[in-house]
């Protein structure tokens, strides 16, 4: 199945700090760019171990999990 850059990848729900709680839709292009950015900073070919101390509902944690799943 082909994915378009504008297709929804994930929906992160906000707490509504400045208004009503709502879902923030993240598109494939944004999540791909974020994943490449993390891969640029962290060399996945090195035999290091990384500790992810962010909750899975946080966008950084989702990016890291996506990188690990597709490495």
Coordinates of C-alpha atoms in Angstrom, one line a residue:
X1 CA 0.0 0.0 0.0
X2 CA 1.5 3.3 -1.0
X3 CA 1.4 6.1 1.5
X4 CA 1.1 9.8 0.7
X5 CA 3.1 12.4 2.6
X6 CA -0.2 14.0 3.7
X7 CA -1.7 10.8 5.0
X8 CA -2.1 10.7 8.8
X9 CA 0.6 8.7 10.6
X10 CA -0.4 9.2 14.2
X11 CA -2.8 11.3 16.2
X12 CA -1.4 12.7 19.5
X13 CA -4.0 13.9 21.9
X14 CA -3.2 17.1 23.7
X15 CA -4.2 17.9 27.3
X16 CA -5.9 21.2 26.3
X17 CA -3.5 23.5 28.2
X18 CA -4.8 26.6 26.3
X19 CA -8.2 25.3 25.3
X20 CA -10.2 22.1 24.9
X21 CA -8.3 18.8 24.6
X22 CA -8.0 17.8 21.0
X23 CA -6.1 15.4 18.6
X24 CA -3.0 16.7 16.8
X25 CA -2.7 14.9 13.5
X26 CA 0.9 14.2 12.4
X27 CA 1.4 13.4 8.7
X28 CA 3.8 10.9 7.2
X29 CA 6.1 13.6 5.9
X30 CA 6.6 15.1 9.3
X31 CA 7.2 11.8 11.1
X32 CA 9.6 10.7 8.4
X33 CA 11.6 14.0 8.7
X34 CA 11.7 13.6 12.5
X35 CA 12.9 10.0 12.2
X36 CA 15.7 11.0 9.8
X37 CA 16.7 13.7 12.2
X38 CA 17.0 11.3 15.1
X39 CA 18.9 8.8 12.9
X40 CA 21.3 11.6 12.0
X41 CA 22.1 12.4 15.6
X42 CA 22.2 8.8 16.8
X43 CA 24.2 6.4 14.7
X44 CA 22.1 3.2 14.7
X45 CA 25.1 1.2 13.3
X46 CA 27.0 1.6 16.6
X47 CA 26.6 -1.2 19.1
X48 CA 25.4 1.1 21.8
X49 CA 22.4 0.8 24.1
X50 CA 20.0 3.7 24.4
X51 CA 17.6 4.4 27.2
X52 CA 14.4 6.1 26.1
X53 CA 13.0 7.8 29.2
X54 CA 10.0 9.5 27.4
X55 CA 6.4 8.3 27.7
X56 CA 5.2 6.6 24.5
X57 CA 2.5 9.2 24.1
X58 CA 5.2 11.9 23.6
X59 CA 6.1 12.6 20.0
X60 CA 9.9 12.0 20.6
X61 CA 9.2 8.6 22.0
X62 CA 7.0 7.7 19.0
X63 CA 9.8 8.8 16.7
X64 CA 12.4 6.7 18.5
X65 CA 10.1 3.7 18.5
X66 CA 9.4 4.1 14.8
X67 CA 13.2 4.3 14.1
X68 CA 13.8 1.1 16.1
X69 CA 11.1 -0.7 14.3
X70 CA 12.3 0.2 10.9
X71 CA 16.1 0.0 11.5

